[in-house]
Tab-separated table of C-alpha atoms and ligand atoms in Angstrom:
chain	number	residue	atom	x	y	z
A	45	MET	CA	-4.410	10.012	72.524
A	46	MET	CA	-4.776	6.273	71.906
A	47	SER	CA	-1.821	5.001	69.896
A	48	VAL	CA	-2.540	2.660	66.990
A	49	GLN	CA	-0.290	0.780	64.613
A	50	PRO	CA	-0.384	2.278	61.108
A	51	LEU	CA	-3.227	0.474	59.441
A	52	TYR	CA	-3.950	0.311	55.720
A	53	LEU	CA	-7.649	0.195	54.855
A	54	ASP	CA	-7.589	1.653	51.364
A	55	ASN	CA	-7.298	-1.552	49.344
A	56	ASN	CA	-9.762	-0.449	46.660
A	57	ALA	CA	-7.206	2.243	45.745
A	58	THR	CA	-4.389	-0.291	45.703
A	59	ALA	CA	-3.484	-3.373	47.717
A	60	PRO	CA	-0.114	-4.043	49.330
A	61	LEU	CA	2.198	-6.111	47.137
A	62	ARG	CA	2.043	-9.813	47.997
A	63	GLU	CA	5.329	-11.473	48.875
A	64	ALA	CA	4.847	-14.102	46.152
A	65	ALA	CA	4.478	-11.302	43.580
A	66	MET	CA	7.630	-9.609	44.841
A	67	ILE	CA	9.619	-12.850	44.569
A	68	ALA	CA	8.286	-13.601	41.079
A	69	MET	CA	9.226	-10.110	39.909
A	70	GLN	CA	12.694	-10.319	41.419
A	71	GLU	CA	13.231	-13.632	39.623
A	72	ALA	CA	12.032	-12.140	36.334
A	73	MET	CA	14.436	-9.207	36.645
A	74	GLY	CA	17.842	-9.629	35.136
A	75	PRO	CA	17.946	-12.112	32.292
A	76	PRO	CA	17.282	-10.631	28.853
A	77	ALA	CA	13.628	-11.409	28.420
A	78	ASN	CA	11.832	-10.717	25.179
A	79	PRO	CA	9.178	-13.448	24.965
A	80	SER	CA	9.161	-13.135	21.152
A	81	SER	CA	12.824	-14.149	20.841
A	82	VAL	CA	13.347	-17.685	19.610
A	83	HIS	CA	16.523	-18.407	21.614
A	84	GLY	CA	16.573	-19.958	25.077
A	85	PHE	CA	16.269	-16.635	26.914
A	86	GLY	CA	13.206	-15.739	24.873
A	87	ARG	CA	11.645	-19.169	25.337
A	88	ALA	CA	12.140	-18.952	29.120
A	89	ALA	CA	10.452	-15.547	29.122
A	90	ARG	CA	7.572	-16.891	26.982
A	91	LEU	CA	7.070	-19.711	29.476
A	92	GLN	CA	6.800	-17.206	32.336
A	93	VAL	CA	4.243	-15.125	30.428
A	94	GLU	CA	2.155	-18.200	29.601
A	95	GLU	CA	2.283	-19.465	33.193
A	96	ALA	CA	1.080	-16.076	34.412
A	97	ARG	CA	-1.679	-16.138	31.786
A	98	MET	CA	-2.867	-19.498	33.117
A	99	ALA	CA	-2.828	-18.184	36.696
A	100	VAL	CA	-4.915	-15.123	35.773
A	101	ALA	CA	-7.304	-17.322	33.763
A	102	GLY	CA	-7.605	-19.668	36.758
A	103	LEU	CA	-8.764	-16.848	39.012
A	104	ALA	CA	-11.062	-15.355	36.361
A	105	GLY	CA	-12.648	-18.671	35.306
A	106	CYS	CA	-11.715	-18.445	31.630
A	107	ARG	CA	-9.329	-19.996	29.105
A	108	ALA	CA	-5.713	-18.820	29.104
A	109	GLY	CA	-6.226	-17.782	25.472
A	110	ASP	CA	-8.901	-15.285	26.541
A	111	VAL	CA	-6.390	-13.227	28.568
A	112	VAL	CA	-4.809	-10.233	26.782
A	113	PHE	CA	-2.231	-8.526	28.990
A	114	THR	CA	-2.393	-4.722	29.145
A	115	SER	CA	-0.819	-1.958	31.220
A	116	GLY	CA	-3.759	-2.092	33.651
A	117	GLY	CA	-7.482	-1.621	34.033
A	118	THR	CA	-7.438	1.817	32.445
A	119	GLU	CA	-5.916	0.497	29.239
A	120	ALA	CA	-8.200	-2.540	29.196
A	121	ASN	CA	-11.256	-0.266	29.430
A	122	ASN	CA	-9.967	2.083	26.737
A	123	LEU	CA	-8.971	-0.837	24.506
A	124	VAL	CA	-12.426	-2.413	24.480
A	125	LEU	CA	-14.433	0.821	24.287
A	126	GLY	CA	-12.236	1.853	21.353
A	127	GLN	CA	-13.531	-1.137	19.339
A	128	TYR	CA	-17.124	0.164	19.289
A	129	ARG	CA	-18.870	3.258	17.906
A	130	HIS	CA	-21.668	3.654	20.469
A	131	ILE	CA	-21.375	3.057	24.213
A	132	ILE	CA	-24.132	2.534	26.784
A	133	THR	CA	-22.787	2.688	30.317
A	134	THR	CA	-23.798	3.804	33.821
A	135	GLN	CA	-23.281	7.001	35.767
A	136	ILE	CA	-21.135	5.198	38.354
A	137	GLU	CA	-18.321	3.815	36.210
A	138	HIS	CA	-14.655	4.512	36.792
A	139	ASP	CA	-13.326	7.505	34.866
A	140	SER	CA	-11.389	5.157	32.561
A	141	VAL	CA	-14.790	4.149	31.144
A	142	ARG	CA	-16.644	7.448	31.493
A	143	ALA	CA	-13.927	9.401	29.702
A	144	ALA	CA	-12.862	6.735	27.200
A	145	HIS	CA	-15.293	7.517	24.388
A	146	ALA	CA	-16.926	10.515	22.749
A	147	ASN	CA	-20.234	8.785	22.091
A	148	ILE	CA	-21.613	7.602	25.426
A	149	ARG	CA	-25.130	7.298	26.813
A	150	PHE	CA	-25.511	6.998	30.587
A	151	VAL	CA	-28.003	4.707	32.298
A	152	LYS	CA	-29.325	5.771	35.719
A	153	VAL	CA	-28.612	3.956	38.956
A	154	LEU	CA	-31.053	3.375	41.811
A	155	PRO	CA	-30.439	4.951	45.254
A	156	ASP	CA	-28.924	1.640	46.459
A	157	GLY	CA	-26.216	1.901	43.768
A	158	ARG	CA	-27.527	-0.796	41.430
A	159	VAL	CA	-28.139	-0.033	37.808
A	160	ASP	CA	-31.746	0.769	36.930
A	161	CYS	CA	-32.435	-2.198	34.615
A	162	ASP	CA	-35.642	-0.574	33.299
A	163	ASP	CA	-33.643	2.464	32.218
A	164	LEU	CA	-31.002	0.159	30.704
A	165	ARG	CA	-33.743	-1.630	28.746
A	166	ARG	CA	-35.078	1.733	27.490
A	167	HIS	CA	-31.613	2.761	26.303
A	168	VAL	CA	-31.000	-0.589	24.651
A	169	MET	CA	-34.372	-0.637	22.884
A	170	ALA	CA	-33.700	2.851	21.523
A	171	VAL	CA	-30.601	1.634	19.660
A	172	PRO	CA	-31.515	1.334	15.945
A	173	ASP	CA	-31.043	-2.157	14.493
A	174	ALA	CA	-28.273	-0.913	12.238
A	175	GLU	CA	-26.277	0.316	15.252
A	176	ARG	CA	-26.545	-2.805	17.413
A	177	ALA	CA	-23.450	-4.552	16.076
A	178	THR	CA	-21.353	-1.448	16.654
A	179	SER	CA	-22.744	-0.738	20.123
A	180	LEU	CA	-21.284	-1.876	23.439
A	181	ILE	CA	-22.851	-1.992	26.899
A	182	SER	CA	-20.176	-1.411	29.551
A	183	ILE	CA	-21.231	-1.988	33.164
A	184	MET	CA	-18.878	-2.601	36.068
A	185	ALA	CA	-19.209	-5.713	38.240
A	186	ALA	CA	-18.447	-4.020	41.564
A	187	ASN	CA	-18.168	-0.339	42.333
A	188	ASN	CA	-14.851	0.938	43.669
A	189	GLU	CA	-16.436	3.428	46.095
A	190	THR	CA	-19.385	1.506	47.530
A	191	GLY	CA	-18.570	-2.129	46.660
A	192	VAL	CA	-22.116	-2.501	45.242
A	193	LEU	CA	-22.420	-5.507	42.912
A	194	GLN	CA	-24.328	-5.090	39.684
A	195	PRO	CA	-26.940	-7.672	38.574
A	196	LEU	CA	-24.783	-8.889	35.699
A	197	ASP	CA	-26.990	-11.904	34.961
A	198	ASN	CA	-29.993	-9.630	34.272
A	199	ILE	CA	-27.813	-7.177	32.405
A	200	SER	CA	-26.366	-9.876	30.181
A	201	GLU	CA	-29.884	-11.144	29.380
A	202	ILE	CA	-30.908	-7.620	28.356
A	203	ALA	CA	-27.772	-7.319	26.212
A	204	ALA	CA	-28.290	-10.734	24.597
A	205	GLU	CA	-31.991	-10.044	23.804
A	206	ALA	CA	-30.961	-6.854	22.047
A	207	GLY	CA	-27.980	-8.429	20.283
A	208	ILE	CA	-25.597	-5.924	21.865
A	209	MET	CA	-22.155	-6.895	23.172
A	210	LEU	CA	-21.473	-6.593	26.919
A	211	HIS	CA	-18.234	-5.496	28.614
A	212	SER	CA	-17.706	-5.406	32.368
A	213	ASP	CA	-15.031	-3.534	34.303
A	214	MET	CA	-14.232	-6.287	36.814
A	215	VAL	CA	-11.204	-4.543	38.310
A	216	GLN	CA	-12.674	-4.449	41.840
A	217	PHE	CA	-14.573	-7.753	41.587
A	218	PHE	CA	-11.664	-9.916	40.416
A	219	GLY	CA	-10.026	-11.814	43.269
A	220	LYS	CA	-12.552	-10.606	45.852
A	221	HIS	CA	-15.497	-12.619	44.562
A	222	SER	CA	-15.731	-15.934	42.733
A	223	MET	CA	-15.682	-15.349	39.009
A	224	ASP	CA	-16.615	-17.555	36.072
A	225	PHE	CA	-16.035	-15.479	32.963
A	226	SER	CA	-16.461	-18.404	30.538
A	227	SER	CA	-19.983	-19.215	31.593
A	228	SER	CA	-21.109	-15.596	31.988
A	229	GLY	CA	-22.767	-13.831	29.083
A	230	ILE	CA	-20.035	-11.197	29.177
A	231	GLY	CA	-17.948	-10.632	26.058
A	232	TYR	CA	-15.071	-8.661	27.573
A	233	ALA	CA	-13.845	-7.974	31.117
A	234	SER	CA	-11.162	-5.624	32.450
A	235	LEU	CA	-8.784	-6.658	35.246
A	236	SER	CA	-5.961	-4.978	37.135
A	237	ALA	CA	-3.060	-6.575	39.046
A	238	HIS	CA	-2.539	-3.985	41.771
A	239	LYS	CA	-5.979	-4.462	43.293
A	240	ILE	CA	-5.183	-8.100	44.126
A	241	GLY	CA	-1.660	-7.653	45.485
A	242	GLY	CA	0.232	-7.575	42.192
A	243	PRO	CA	2.147	-4.581	40.857
A	244	ALA	CA	0.562	-1.459	39.355
A	245	GLY	CA	1.019	-0.946	35.623
A	246	VAL	CA	-0.226	-4.364	34.500
A	247	GLY	CA	-3.678	-5.805	33.959
A	248	ALA	CA	-5.664	-7.660	31.350
A	249	LEU	CA	-8.643	-7.586	29.068
A	250	LEU	CA	-10.496	-10.890	28.912
A	251	VAL	CA	-11.950	-11.562	25.491
A	252	ARG	CA	-14.533	-14.311	24.977
A	253	PRO	CA	-13.792	-16.575	21.976
A	254	GLY	CA	-15.378	-15.077	18.882
A	255	CYS	CA	-15.321	-11.501	20.180
A	256	ALA	CA	-13.288	-9.210	17.999
A	257	LEU	CA	-10.342	-7.248	19.354
A	258	SER	CA	-7.760	-5.334	17.391
A	259	SER	CA	-4.811	-3.583	18.967
A	260	LEU	CA	-5.196	0.165	19.456
A	261	LEU	CA	-1.404	0.450	19.384
A	262	LYS	CA	0.130	-0.269	16.013
A	263	GLY	CA	3.299	-2.332	16.271
A	264	GLY	CA	4.688	-5.805	16.645
A	265	GLY	CA	1.415	-7.704	16.909
A	266	GLN	CA	2.072	-9.221	20.349
A	267	GLU	CA	-0.766	-10.861	22.296
A	268	GLN	CA	-1.983	-12.433	19.024
A	269	GLY	CA	-2.327	-9.057	17.367
A	270	ARG	CA	-4.594	-7.810	20.154
A	271	ARG	CA	-2.105	-5.636	22.085
A	272	SER	CA	1.155	-4.634	20.458
A	273	GLY	CA	4.309	-3.895	22.472
A	274	THR	CA	6.950	-6.136	24.059
A	275	GLU	CA	5.335	-7.828	27.042
A	276	ASN	CA	6.019	-6.347	30.503
A	277	LEU	CA	7.485	-9.626	31.746
A	278	ILE	CA	8.306	-8.407	35.251
A	279	GLY	CA	4.829	-7.004	35.797
A	280	ILE	CA	3.145	-10.010	34.200
A	281	ALA	CA	5.145	-12.406	36.410
A	282	GLY	CA	4.023	-10.412	39.466
A	283	PHE	CA	0.426	-10.430	38.242
A	284	GLY	CA	0.501	-14.217	37.752
A	285	ALA	CA	1.961	-14.841	41.213
A	286	ALA	CA	-0.601	-12.514	42.813
A	287	ALA	CA	-3.423	-14.321	40.966
A	288	THR	CA	-2.200	-17.715	42.197
A	289	ALA	CA	-2.018	-16.399	45.761
A	290	ALA	CA	-5.450	-14.752	45.473
A	291	ASN	CA	-6.899	-18.045	44.253
A	292	GLY	CA	-5.704	-19.594	47.508
A	293	ASP	CA	-7.300	-17.027	49.812
A	294	ARG	CA	-10.824	-16.578	48.451
A	295	ALA	CA	-12.334	-17.656	51.773
A	296	HIS	CA	-10.673	-14.622	53.367
A	297	TYR	CA	-13.067	-12.239	51.581
A	298	ALA	CA	-16.139	-14.215	52.628
A	299	LYS	CA	-15.017	-13.884	56.264
A	300	MET	CA	-14.247	-10.207	55.785
A	301	ALA	CA	-17.902	-9.450	55.009
A	302	GLY	CA	-18.692	-10.411	58.621
A	303	TRP	CA	-15.909	-8.163	59.982
A	304	ARG	CA	-17.095	-5.281	57.822
A	305	ASP	CA	-20.718	-5.799	58.938
A	306	ALA	CA	-19.652	-5.827	62.598
A	307	PHE	CA	-17.707	-2.591	62.024
A	308	GLU	CA	-20.775	-0.959	60.461
A	309	ALA	CA	-23.067	-2.206	63.237
A	310	ARG	CA	-20.802	-0.663	65.869
A	311	VAL	CA	-20.578	2.642	64.061
A	312	MET	CA	-24.363	2.749	63.590
A	313	ALA	CA	-24.974	1.994	67.266
A	314	ALA	CA	-22.616	4.763	68.410
A	315	LEU	CA	-23.455	7.372	65.774
A	316	PRO	CA	-27.133	7.069	64.880
A	317	SER	CA	-27.031	9.638	62.066
A	318	VAL	CA	-24.569	7.687	59.880
A	319	GLN	CA	-25.448	6.850	56.303
A	320	ILE	CA	-23.965	3.742	54.704
A	321	PHE	CA	-24.081	3.840	50.940
A	322	GLY	CA	-25.244	0.714	49.149
A	323	LYS	CA	-25.966	-1.113	52.401
A	324	SER	CA	-29.260	-2.537	51.167
A	325	ALA	CA	-27.702	-3.915	47.954
A	326	PRO	CA	-25.387	-6.913	47.538
A	327	ARG	CA	-21.849	-5.599	48.093
A	328	LEU	CA	-18.236	-6.753	48.087
A	329	GLY	CA	-17.406	-7.946	51.593
A	330	ASN	CA	-14.388	-5.661	51.936
A	331	THR	CA	-15.925	-2.216	51.334
A	332	SER	CA	-17.805	0.264	53.477
A	333	CYS	CA	-18.714	3.761	52.318
A	334	ILE	CA	-19.998	5.865	55.201
A	335	ALA	CA	-21.004	9.480	55.758
A	336	ALA	CA	-21.068	10.624	59.395
A	337	GLY	CA	-20.660	13.902	61.227
A	338	PRO	CA	-20.510	17.402	59.829
A	339	LYS	CA	-16.879	17.494	58.622
A	340	THR	CA	-15.838	16.991	55.013
A	341	ALA	CA	-14.339	13.661	54.041
A	342	GLU	CA	-11.040	15.376	53.240
A	343	THR	CA	-10.726	16.694	56.810
A	344	MET	CA	-11.654	13.316	58.257
A	345	VAL	CA	-9.196	11.413	56.045
A	346	MET	CA	-6.464	13.636	57.503
A	347	ALA	CA	-7.740	12.994	61.038
A	348	PHE	CA	-7.670	9.225	60.360
A	349	ASP	CA	-4.177	9.563	58.946
A	350	ILE	CA	-2.962	11.304	62.104
A	351	ALA	CA	-4.594	8.501	64.095
A	352	GLY	CA	-2.570	5.994	62.036
A	353	ILE	CA	-5.278	4.734	59.689
A	354	ALA	CA	-5.266	5.068	55.904
A	355	VAL	CA	-8.774	5.348	54.477
A	356	SER	CA	-10.012	7.433	51.594
A	357	ALA	CA	-12.614	9.968	50.619
A	358	GLY	CA	-14.634	8.815	47.634
A	359	ALA	CA	-12.431	7.851	44.726
A	360	ALA	CA	-8.683	8.348	44.999
A	361	CYS	CA	-7.808	10.960	42.400
A	362	SER	CA	-4.485	10.833	40.620
A	363	SER	CA	-3.745	14.452	41.508
A	364	GLY	CA	-4.493	13.929	45.188
A	365	LYS	CA	-7.396	16.366	45.037
A	366	VAL	CA	-10.701	15.084	46.332
A	367	GLN	CA	-13.780	15.867	44.285
A	368	SER	CA	-17.324	15.163	45.309
A	369	SER	CA	-18.005	11.618	44.216
A	370	HIS	CA	-19.910	11.199	40.930
A	371	VAL	CA	-20.912	7.724	42.158
A	372	LEU	CA	-22.599	8.967	45.310
A	373	GLN	CA	-24.123	11.897	43.422
A	374	ALA	CA	-25.665	9.445	40.948
A	375	MET	CA	-27.117	7.522	43.910
A	376	GLY	CA	-28.776	10.735	45.077
A	377	ALA	CA	-26.542	11.262	48.124
A	378	GLY	CA	-26.600	15.052	47.720
A	379	GLU	CA	-24.375	16.953	50.160
A	380	ALA	CA	-23.554	13.734	52.064
A	381	ALA	CA	-21.348	12.733	49.110
A	382	ALA	CA	-18.746	15.268	50.266
A	383	ARG	CA	-18.653	13.649	53.732
A	384	ALA	CA	-18.325	9.994	52.698
A	385	ILE	CA	-15.339	7.946	53.836
A	386	ARG	CA	-14.388	4.666	52.202
A	387	VAL	CA	-12.913	1.864	54.299
A	388	SER	CA	-11.685	-1.047	52.191
A	389	GLY	CA	-9.955	-4.202	53.408
A	390	GLY	CA	-7.711	-6.453	51.379
A	391	TRP	CA	-5.792	-9.700	51.380
A	392	ALA	CA	-3.643	-8.602	54.344
A	393	THR	CA	-6.527	-7.213	56.465
A	394	LYS	CA	-7.419	-8.936	59.738
A	395	GLN	CA	-10.556	-8.917	61.861
A	396	ALA	CA	-8.714	-6.843	64.485
A	397	ASP	CA	-8.097	-4.151	61.852
A	398	PHE	CA	-11.832	-3.639	61.344
A	399	GLU	CA	-12.258	-3.581	65.148
A	400	THR	CA	-9.553	-0.919	65.460
A	401	VAL	CA	-11.019	1.208	62.701
A	402	ALA	CA	-14.421	1.011	64.425
A	403	ASP	CA	-12.873	2.325	67.695
A	404	VAL	CA	-11.083	5.146	65.921
A	405	PHE	CA	-14.093	5.973	63.748
A	406	VAL	CA	-16.411	6.372	66.717
A	407	ARG	CA	-13.812	8.350	68.689
A	408	LEU	CA	-12.993	10.771	65.858
A	409	TYR	CA	-16.615	11.390	64.898
A	410	LYS	CA	-17.699	11.850	68.503
A	411	GLN	CA	-14.965	14.490	68.824
A	412	THR	CA	-16.049	16.359	65.722
A	413	SER	CA	-19.836	16.293	66.037
B	72	PLP	N1	-11.728	0.381	37.063
B	72	PLP	C1	-11.977	0.445	38.379
B	72	PLP	C2	-13.342	0.082	38.883
B	72	PLP	C3	-10.979	0.848	39.273
B	72	PLP	O1	-11.237	0.905	40.585
B	72	PLP	C4	-9.698	1.181	38.749
B	72	PLP	C5	-8.629	1.669	39.634
B	72	PLP	O2	-8.870	2.438	40.564
B	72	PLP	C6	-9.489	1.085	37.366
B	72	PLP	C7	-10.533	0.688	36.556
B	72	PLP	C8	-8.177	1.430	36.745
B	72	PLP	O3	-7.244	0.381	36.900
B	72	PLP	P1	-5.686	0.682	36.766
B	72	PLP	O4	-5.283	1.435	37.984
B	72	PLP	O5	-5.046	-0.683	36.684
B	72	PLP	O6	-5.489	1.457	35.508
């Protein structure tokens, strides 16, 4: 059997911690650090929080004051959906949107993974005038399973015409694609640190000036009354350092699209029956979602693991169990959804890694078909 170095290609689940984030967190550990304290220790902690806020804002293309730190993307999604009474979203959102509200209407997606804007328009037009101010459209920027990018410019025009606020889960988009929150028509955006090489357990909700946000947690009124609870200084410092580093390596993701395309071309040439989800739509350059061969994704993920490569099957579930992907089902993948493997590169991924995964992919699938 060919021996390969352990290779991590599951960055959409989480990215390896960047060294700069590790150093920033180590430096933040130790001194007493409540950013609300008025003494020197507190002021030093406040400075670190505000520097991290500027770094996150720099990568997101917004004002520092728009950044509300949270415990991650899940909280950011729940926080914003909790402000509204009626939600219009898509069938392909992350569970932290799909499960965050009792009153949700789902817009269809097209087979290429993009939202069906005609169906969105129908849903929006059906909202009674009296409900528009209390309704929110929530549509992700990039899908975690397929990498498919949503047409947010069209979506924000539809939202603006109807006078309905727009939120976007930008957890997968942030740091992998250029982002200009301030000049978008988006009111709120969710971010997460661990997808860009920061620590898990910290993220942010971006809030455009003039958009309301009240804390779901009742308490000390931190984050200008928008998210109570003493700030997670260590996590926030790591998030800020990761954002600064990510700002410096944007070109890496543009190059990665070429490596990913070459990987897909090789797999398609060797295994003609493969299906690549979202291939005809604009996608993040780091993601490939492929169904090949007769074996379930779960079996193949184990085979990849034995071969020294970490990839995933559909969405990574917290319990470790793999369910058939609701994203691929919504795209009409049918039984192929249970066979789809996701390969996702990150800040530490090299061209040779995509070449190695292509070799192993072809070898493993040739063995099993
Ligand atoms: N939204 C998307 C699209 C995601 O991929 C994830 C994480 O997998 C989340 C939200 C949740 O983010 P967090 O892990 O920071 O709670």
